[in-house]
PDB file of C-alpha atoms in Angstrom:
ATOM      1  CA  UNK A   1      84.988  80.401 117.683  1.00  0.00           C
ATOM      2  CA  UNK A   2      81.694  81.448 118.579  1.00  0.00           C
ATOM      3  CA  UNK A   3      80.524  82.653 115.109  1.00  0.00           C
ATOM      4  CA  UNK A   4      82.343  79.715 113.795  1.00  0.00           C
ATOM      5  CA  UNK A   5      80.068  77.507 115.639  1.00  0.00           C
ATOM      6  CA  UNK A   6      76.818  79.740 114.599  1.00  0.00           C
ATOM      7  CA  UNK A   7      78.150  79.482 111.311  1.00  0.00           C
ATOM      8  CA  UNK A   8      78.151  75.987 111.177  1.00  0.00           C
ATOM      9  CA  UNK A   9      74.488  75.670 112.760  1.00  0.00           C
ATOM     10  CA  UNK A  10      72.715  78.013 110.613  1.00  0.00           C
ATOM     11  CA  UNK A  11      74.959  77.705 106.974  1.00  0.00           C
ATOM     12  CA  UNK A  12      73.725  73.925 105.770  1.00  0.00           C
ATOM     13  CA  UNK A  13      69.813  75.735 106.562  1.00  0.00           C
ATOM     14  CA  UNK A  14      70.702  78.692 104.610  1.00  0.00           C
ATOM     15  CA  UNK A  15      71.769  76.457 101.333  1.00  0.00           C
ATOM     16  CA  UNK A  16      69.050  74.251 101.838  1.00  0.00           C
ATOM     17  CA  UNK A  17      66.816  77.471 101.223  1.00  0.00           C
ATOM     18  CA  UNK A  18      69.261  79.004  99.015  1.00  0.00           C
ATOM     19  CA  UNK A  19      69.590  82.405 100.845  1.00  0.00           C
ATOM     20  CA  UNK A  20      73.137  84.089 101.420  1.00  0.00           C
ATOM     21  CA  UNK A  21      74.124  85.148 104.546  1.00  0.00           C
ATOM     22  CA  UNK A  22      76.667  88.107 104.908  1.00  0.00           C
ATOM     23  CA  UNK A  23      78.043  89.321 107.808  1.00  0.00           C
ATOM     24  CA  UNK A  24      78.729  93.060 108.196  1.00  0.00           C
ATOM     25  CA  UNK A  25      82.300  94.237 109.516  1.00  0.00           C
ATOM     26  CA  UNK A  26      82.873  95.216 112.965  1.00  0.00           C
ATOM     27  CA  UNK A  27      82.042  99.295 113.172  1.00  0.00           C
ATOM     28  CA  UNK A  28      84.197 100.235 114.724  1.00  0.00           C
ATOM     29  CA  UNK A  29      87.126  98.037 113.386  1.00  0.00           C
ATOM     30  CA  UNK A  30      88.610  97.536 116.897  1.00  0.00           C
ATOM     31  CA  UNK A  31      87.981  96.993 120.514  1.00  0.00           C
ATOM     32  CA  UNK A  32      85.186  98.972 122.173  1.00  0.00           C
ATOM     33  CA  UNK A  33      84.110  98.763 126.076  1.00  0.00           C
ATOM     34  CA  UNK A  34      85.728  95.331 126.430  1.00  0.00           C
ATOM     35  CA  UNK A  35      84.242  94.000 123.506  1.00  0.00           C
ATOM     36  CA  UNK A  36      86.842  92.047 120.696  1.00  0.00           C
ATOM     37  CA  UNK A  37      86.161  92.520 117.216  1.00  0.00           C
ATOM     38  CA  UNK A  38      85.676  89.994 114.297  1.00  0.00           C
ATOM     39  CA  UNK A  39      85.465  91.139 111.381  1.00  0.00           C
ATOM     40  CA  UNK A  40      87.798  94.119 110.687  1.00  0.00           C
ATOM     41  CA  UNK A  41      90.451  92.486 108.203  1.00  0.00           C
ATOM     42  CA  UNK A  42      91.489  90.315 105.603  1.00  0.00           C
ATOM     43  CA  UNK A  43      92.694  87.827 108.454  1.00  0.00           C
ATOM     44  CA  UNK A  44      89.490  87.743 110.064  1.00  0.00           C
ATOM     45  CA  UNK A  45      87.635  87.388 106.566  1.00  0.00           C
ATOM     46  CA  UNK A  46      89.823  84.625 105.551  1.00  0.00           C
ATOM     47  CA  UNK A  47      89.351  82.978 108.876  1.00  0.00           C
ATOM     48  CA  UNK A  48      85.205  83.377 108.974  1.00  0.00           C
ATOM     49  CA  UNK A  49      85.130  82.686 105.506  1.00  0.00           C
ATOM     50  CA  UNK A  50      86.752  79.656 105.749  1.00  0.00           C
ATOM     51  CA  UNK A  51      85.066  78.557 108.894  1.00  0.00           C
ATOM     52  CA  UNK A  52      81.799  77.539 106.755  1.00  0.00           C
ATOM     53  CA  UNK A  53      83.278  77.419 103.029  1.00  0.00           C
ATOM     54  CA  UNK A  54      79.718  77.509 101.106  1.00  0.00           C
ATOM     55  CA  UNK A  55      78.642  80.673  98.992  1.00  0.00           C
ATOM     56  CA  UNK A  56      75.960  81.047 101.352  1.00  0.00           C
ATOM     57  CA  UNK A  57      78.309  82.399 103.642  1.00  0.00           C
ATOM     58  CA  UNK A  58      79.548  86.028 102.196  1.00  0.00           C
ATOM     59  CA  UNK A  59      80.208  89.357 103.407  1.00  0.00           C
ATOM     60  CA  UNK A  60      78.749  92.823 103.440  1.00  0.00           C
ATOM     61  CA  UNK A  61      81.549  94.708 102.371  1.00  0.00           C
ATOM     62  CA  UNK A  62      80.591  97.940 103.819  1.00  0.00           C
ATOM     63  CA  UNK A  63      83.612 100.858 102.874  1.00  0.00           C
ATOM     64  CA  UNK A  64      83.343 102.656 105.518  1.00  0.00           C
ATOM     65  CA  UNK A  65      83.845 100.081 108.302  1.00  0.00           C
ATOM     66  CA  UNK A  66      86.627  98.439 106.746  1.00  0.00           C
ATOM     67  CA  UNK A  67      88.017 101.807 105.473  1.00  0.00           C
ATOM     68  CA  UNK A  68      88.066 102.952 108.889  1.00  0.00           C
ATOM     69  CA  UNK A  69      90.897 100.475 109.299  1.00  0.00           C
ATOM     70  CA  UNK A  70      94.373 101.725 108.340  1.00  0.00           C
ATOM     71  CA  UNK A  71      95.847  98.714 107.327  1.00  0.00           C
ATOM     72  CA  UNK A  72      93.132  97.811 104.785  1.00  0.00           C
ATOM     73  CA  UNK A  73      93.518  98.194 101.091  1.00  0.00           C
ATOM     74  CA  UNK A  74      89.844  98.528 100.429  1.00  0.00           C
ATOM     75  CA  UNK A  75      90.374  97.721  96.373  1.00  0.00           C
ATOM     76  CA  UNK A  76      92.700  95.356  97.169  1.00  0.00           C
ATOM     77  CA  UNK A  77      89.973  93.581  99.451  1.00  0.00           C
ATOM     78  CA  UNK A  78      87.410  94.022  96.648  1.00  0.00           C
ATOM     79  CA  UNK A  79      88.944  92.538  94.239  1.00  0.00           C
ATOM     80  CA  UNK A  80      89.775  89.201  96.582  1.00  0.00           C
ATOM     81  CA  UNK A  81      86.365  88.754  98.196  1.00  0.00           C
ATOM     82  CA  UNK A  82      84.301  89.905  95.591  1.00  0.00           C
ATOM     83  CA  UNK A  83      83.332  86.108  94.515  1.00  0.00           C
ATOM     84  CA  UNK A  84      81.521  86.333  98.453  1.00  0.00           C
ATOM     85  CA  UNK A  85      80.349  89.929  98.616  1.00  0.00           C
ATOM     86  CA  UNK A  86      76.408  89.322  98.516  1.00  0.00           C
ATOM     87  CA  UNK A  87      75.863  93.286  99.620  1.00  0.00           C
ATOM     88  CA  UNK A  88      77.949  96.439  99.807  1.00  0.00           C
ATOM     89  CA  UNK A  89      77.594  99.613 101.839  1.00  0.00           C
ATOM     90  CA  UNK A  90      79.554 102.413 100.028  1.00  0.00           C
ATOM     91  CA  UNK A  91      80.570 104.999 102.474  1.00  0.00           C
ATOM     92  CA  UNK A  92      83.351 106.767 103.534  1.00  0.00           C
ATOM     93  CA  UNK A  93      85.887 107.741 106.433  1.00  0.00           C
ATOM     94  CA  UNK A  94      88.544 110.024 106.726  1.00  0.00           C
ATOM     95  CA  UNK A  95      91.056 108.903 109.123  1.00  0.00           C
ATOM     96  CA  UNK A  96      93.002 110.814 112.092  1.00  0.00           C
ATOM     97  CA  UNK A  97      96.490 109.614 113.163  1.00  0.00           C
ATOM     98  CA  UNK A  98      95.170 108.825 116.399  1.00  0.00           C
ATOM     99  CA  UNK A  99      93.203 106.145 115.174  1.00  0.00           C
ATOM    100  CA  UNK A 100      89.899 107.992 115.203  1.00  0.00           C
ATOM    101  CA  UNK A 101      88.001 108.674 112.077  1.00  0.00           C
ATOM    102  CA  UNK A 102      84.918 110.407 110.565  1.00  0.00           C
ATOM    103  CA  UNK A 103      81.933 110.024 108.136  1.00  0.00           C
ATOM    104  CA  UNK A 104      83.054 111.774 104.726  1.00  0.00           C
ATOM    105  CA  UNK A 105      81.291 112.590 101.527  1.00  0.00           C
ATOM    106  CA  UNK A 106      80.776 109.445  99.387  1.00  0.00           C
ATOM    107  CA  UNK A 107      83.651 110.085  97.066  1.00  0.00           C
ATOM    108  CA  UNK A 108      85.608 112.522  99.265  1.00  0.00           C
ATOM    109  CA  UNK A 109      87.136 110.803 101.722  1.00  0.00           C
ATOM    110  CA  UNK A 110      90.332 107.923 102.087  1.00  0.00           C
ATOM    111  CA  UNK A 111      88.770 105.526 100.381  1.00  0.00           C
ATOM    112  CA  UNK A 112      89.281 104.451  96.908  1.00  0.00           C
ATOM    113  CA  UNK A 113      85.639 104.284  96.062  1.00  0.00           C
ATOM    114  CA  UNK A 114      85.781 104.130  92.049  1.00  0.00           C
ATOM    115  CA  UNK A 115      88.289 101.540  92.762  1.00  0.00           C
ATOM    116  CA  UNK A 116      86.515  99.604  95.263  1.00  0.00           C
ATOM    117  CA  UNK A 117      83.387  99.885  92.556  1.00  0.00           C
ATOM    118  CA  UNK A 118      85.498  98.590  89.723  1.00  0.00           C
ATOM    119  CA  UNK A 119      86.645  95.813  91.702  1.00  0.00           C
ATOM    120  CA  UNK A 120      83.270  94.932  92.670  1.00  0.00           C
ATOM    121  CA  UNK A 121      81.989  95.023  88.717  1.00  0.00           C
ATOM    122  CA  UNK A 122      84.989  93.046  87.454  1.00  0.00           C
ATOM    123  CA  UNK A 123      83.797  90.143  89.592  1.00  0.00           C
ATOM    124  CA  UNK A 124      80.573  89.873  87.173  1.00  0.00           C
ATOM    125  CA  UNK A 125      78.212  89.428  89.674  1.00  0.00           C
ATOM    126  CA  UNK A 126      75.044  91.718  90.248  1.00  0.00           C
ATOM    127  CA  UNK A 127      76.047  92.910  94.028  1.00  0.00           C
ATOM    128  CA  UNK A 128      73.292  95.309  95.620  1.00  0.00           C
ATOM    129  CA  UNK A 129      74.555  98.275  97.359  1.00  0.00           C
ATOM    130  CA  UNK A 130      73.420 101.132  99.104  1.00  0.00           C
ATOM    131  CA  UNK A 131      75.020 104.544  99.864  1.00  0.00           C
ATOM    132  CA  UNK A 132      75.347 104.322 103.498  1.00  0.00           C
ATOM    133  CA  UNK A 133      75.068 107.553 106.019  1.00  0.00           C
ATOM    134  CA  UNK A 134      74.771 110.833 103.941  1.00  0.00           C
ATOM    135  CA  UNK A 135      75.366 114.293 104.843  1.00  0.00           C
ATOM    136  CA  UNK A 136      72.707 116.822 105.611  1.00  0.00           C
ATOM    137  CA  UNK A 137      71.825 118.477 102.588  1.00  0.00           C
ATOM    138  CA  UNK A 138      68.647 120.915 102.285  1.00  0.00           C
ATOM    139  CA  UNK A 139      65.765 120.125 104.698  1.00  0.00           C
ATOM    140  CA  UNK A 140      67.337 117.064 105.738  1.00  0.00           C
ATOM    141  CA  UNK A 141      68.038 118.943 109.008  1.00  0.00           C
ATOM    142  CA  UNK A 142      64.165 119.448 109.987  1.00  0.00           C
ATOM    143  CA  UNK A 143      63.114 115.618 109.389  1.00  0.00           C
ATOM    144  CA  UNK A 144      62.573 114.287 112.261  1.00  0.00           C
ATOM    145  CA  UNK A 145      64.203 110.716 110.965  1.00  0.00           C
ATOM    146  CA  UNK A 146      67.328 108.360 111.939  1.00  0.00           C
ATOM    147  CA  UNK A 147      70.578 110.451 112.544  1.00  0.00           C
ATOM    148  CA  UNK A 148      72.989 109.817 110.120  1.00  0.00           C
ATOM    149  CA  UNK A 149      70.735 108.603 107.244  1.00  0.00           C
ATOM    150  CA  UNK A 150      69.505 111.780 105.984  1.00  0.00           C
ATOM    151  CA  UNK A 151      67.053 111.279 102.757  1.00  0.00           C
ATOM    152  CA  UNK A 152      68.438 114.409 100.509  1.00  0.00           C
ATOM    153  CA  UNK A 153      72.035 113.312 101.849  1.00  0.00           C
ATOM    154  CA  UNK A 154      71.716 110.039 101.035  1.00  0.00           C
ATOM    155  CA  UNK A 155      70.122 110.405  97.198  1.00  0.00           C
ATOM    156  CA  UNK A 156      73.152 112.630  96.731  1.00  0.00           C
ATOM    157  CA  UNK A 157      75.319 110.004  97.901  1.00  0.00           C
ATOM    158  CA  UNK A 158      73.121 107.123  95.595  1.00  0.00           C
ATOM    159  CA  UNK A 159      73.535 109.495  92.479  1.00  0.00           C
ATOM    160  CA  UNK A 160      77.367 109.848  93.135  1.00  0.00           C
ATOM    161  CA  UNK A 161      77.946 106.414  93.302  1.00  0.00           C
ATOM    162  CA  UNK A 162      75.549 105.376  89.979  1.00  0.00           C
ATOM    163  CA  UNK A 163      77.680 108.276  88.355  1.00  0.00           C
ATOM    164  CA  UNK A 164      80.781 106.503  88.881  1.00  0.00           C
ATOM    165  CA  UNK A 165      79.372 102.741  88.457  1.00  0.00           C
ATOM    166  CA  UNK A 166      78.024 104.112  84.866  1.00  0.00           C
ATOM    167  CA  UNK A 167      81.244 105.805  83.869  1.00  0.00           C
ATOM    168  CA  UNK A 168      83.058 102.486  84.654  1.00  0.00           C
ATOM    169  CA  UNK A 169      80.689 101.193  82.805  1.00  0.00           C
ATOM    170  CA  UNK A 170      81.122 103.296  79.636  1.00  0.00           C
ATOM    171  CA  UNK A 171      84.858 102.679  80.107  1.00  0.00           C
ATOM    172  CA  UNK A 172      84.430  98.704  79.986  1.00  0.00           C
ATOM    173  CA  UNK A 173      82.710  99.492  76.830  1.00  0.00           C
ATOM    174  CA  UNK A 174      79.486  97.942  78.736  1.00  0.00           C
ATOM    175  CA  UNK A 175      77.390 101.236  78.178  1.00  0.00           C
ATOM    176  CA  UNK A 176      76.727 102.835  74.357  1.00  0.00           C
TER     177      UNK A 176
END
């Protein structure tokens, strides 16, 4: 009710300057030290999507958050908020049965990532993305930088992911 309210405050200021607001998924998709989550299914993004109904309010449909989340079918999800998707993170999880889960390769873990990105192209809109997180890959390991965003890790992950986007490309019979 909270981020409905904020919604409502700061969504009408947002149009009037045409910007796009998206709100990023709770990481991780459930309660930690006390604290309730928001934003880790289709229920919630029905609910804050509907709180403000104006394009200016979207999502960031980041993979790995949401993947991290057994009950989500990521392509599934794609494909039905892809009309309010103004950003994506592409990562990936791979999932314990205890309900933990860790980073993955971009294309190697429980996600559906080619999936996710065809759903994300059928929708015909130009969403930016990033890779998000990267493994350590060369001298990644002596940069002195943000853990978990490793440069040489991450262009690996970018390439992946513009590999796959311009082979589903090709396939649409988009690319020569």
């Amino acid at each position: 009710q909270n981020y409905r309210r904020f919604l409502q405050e700061v969504v009408p200021a947002a149009e009037d300057l045409g910007m796009r607001l998206c709100v990023h998924p709770d990481d991780p998709p459930r309660d930690i030290l006390g604290l309730p989550r928001i934003v880790s299914d289709a229920e919630d993004i029905d609910f804050l999507l509907a709180a403000v109904d104006s394009p200016a309010n979207g999502l960031t449909f980041c993979t790995g958050s949401l993947g991290a989340n057994p009950a989500n079918d990521l392509p599934a999800m794609a494909r039905r908020y892809a009309h309010r998707v103004h950003f994506a993170h592409l990562r990936n999880v791979r999932k314990d049965p205890d309900g933990s889960f860790e980073e993955a390769a971009h294309l190697e873990g429980d996600a559906d990532i080619p999936a996710v990105l065809m759903a994300l192209l059928e929708a015909g809109r130009d969403i930016p993305f990033r890779p998000d997180h990267g493994h350590e890959l060369l001298d990644d390991a002596a940069r002195q930088t943000h853990p978990g965003y490793p440069l040489v890790g991450r262009l690996r992950g970018l390439a992946e992911l513009r590999g796959v986007i311009a082979g589903l490309r090709h396939a649409r019979g988009e690319l020569g």
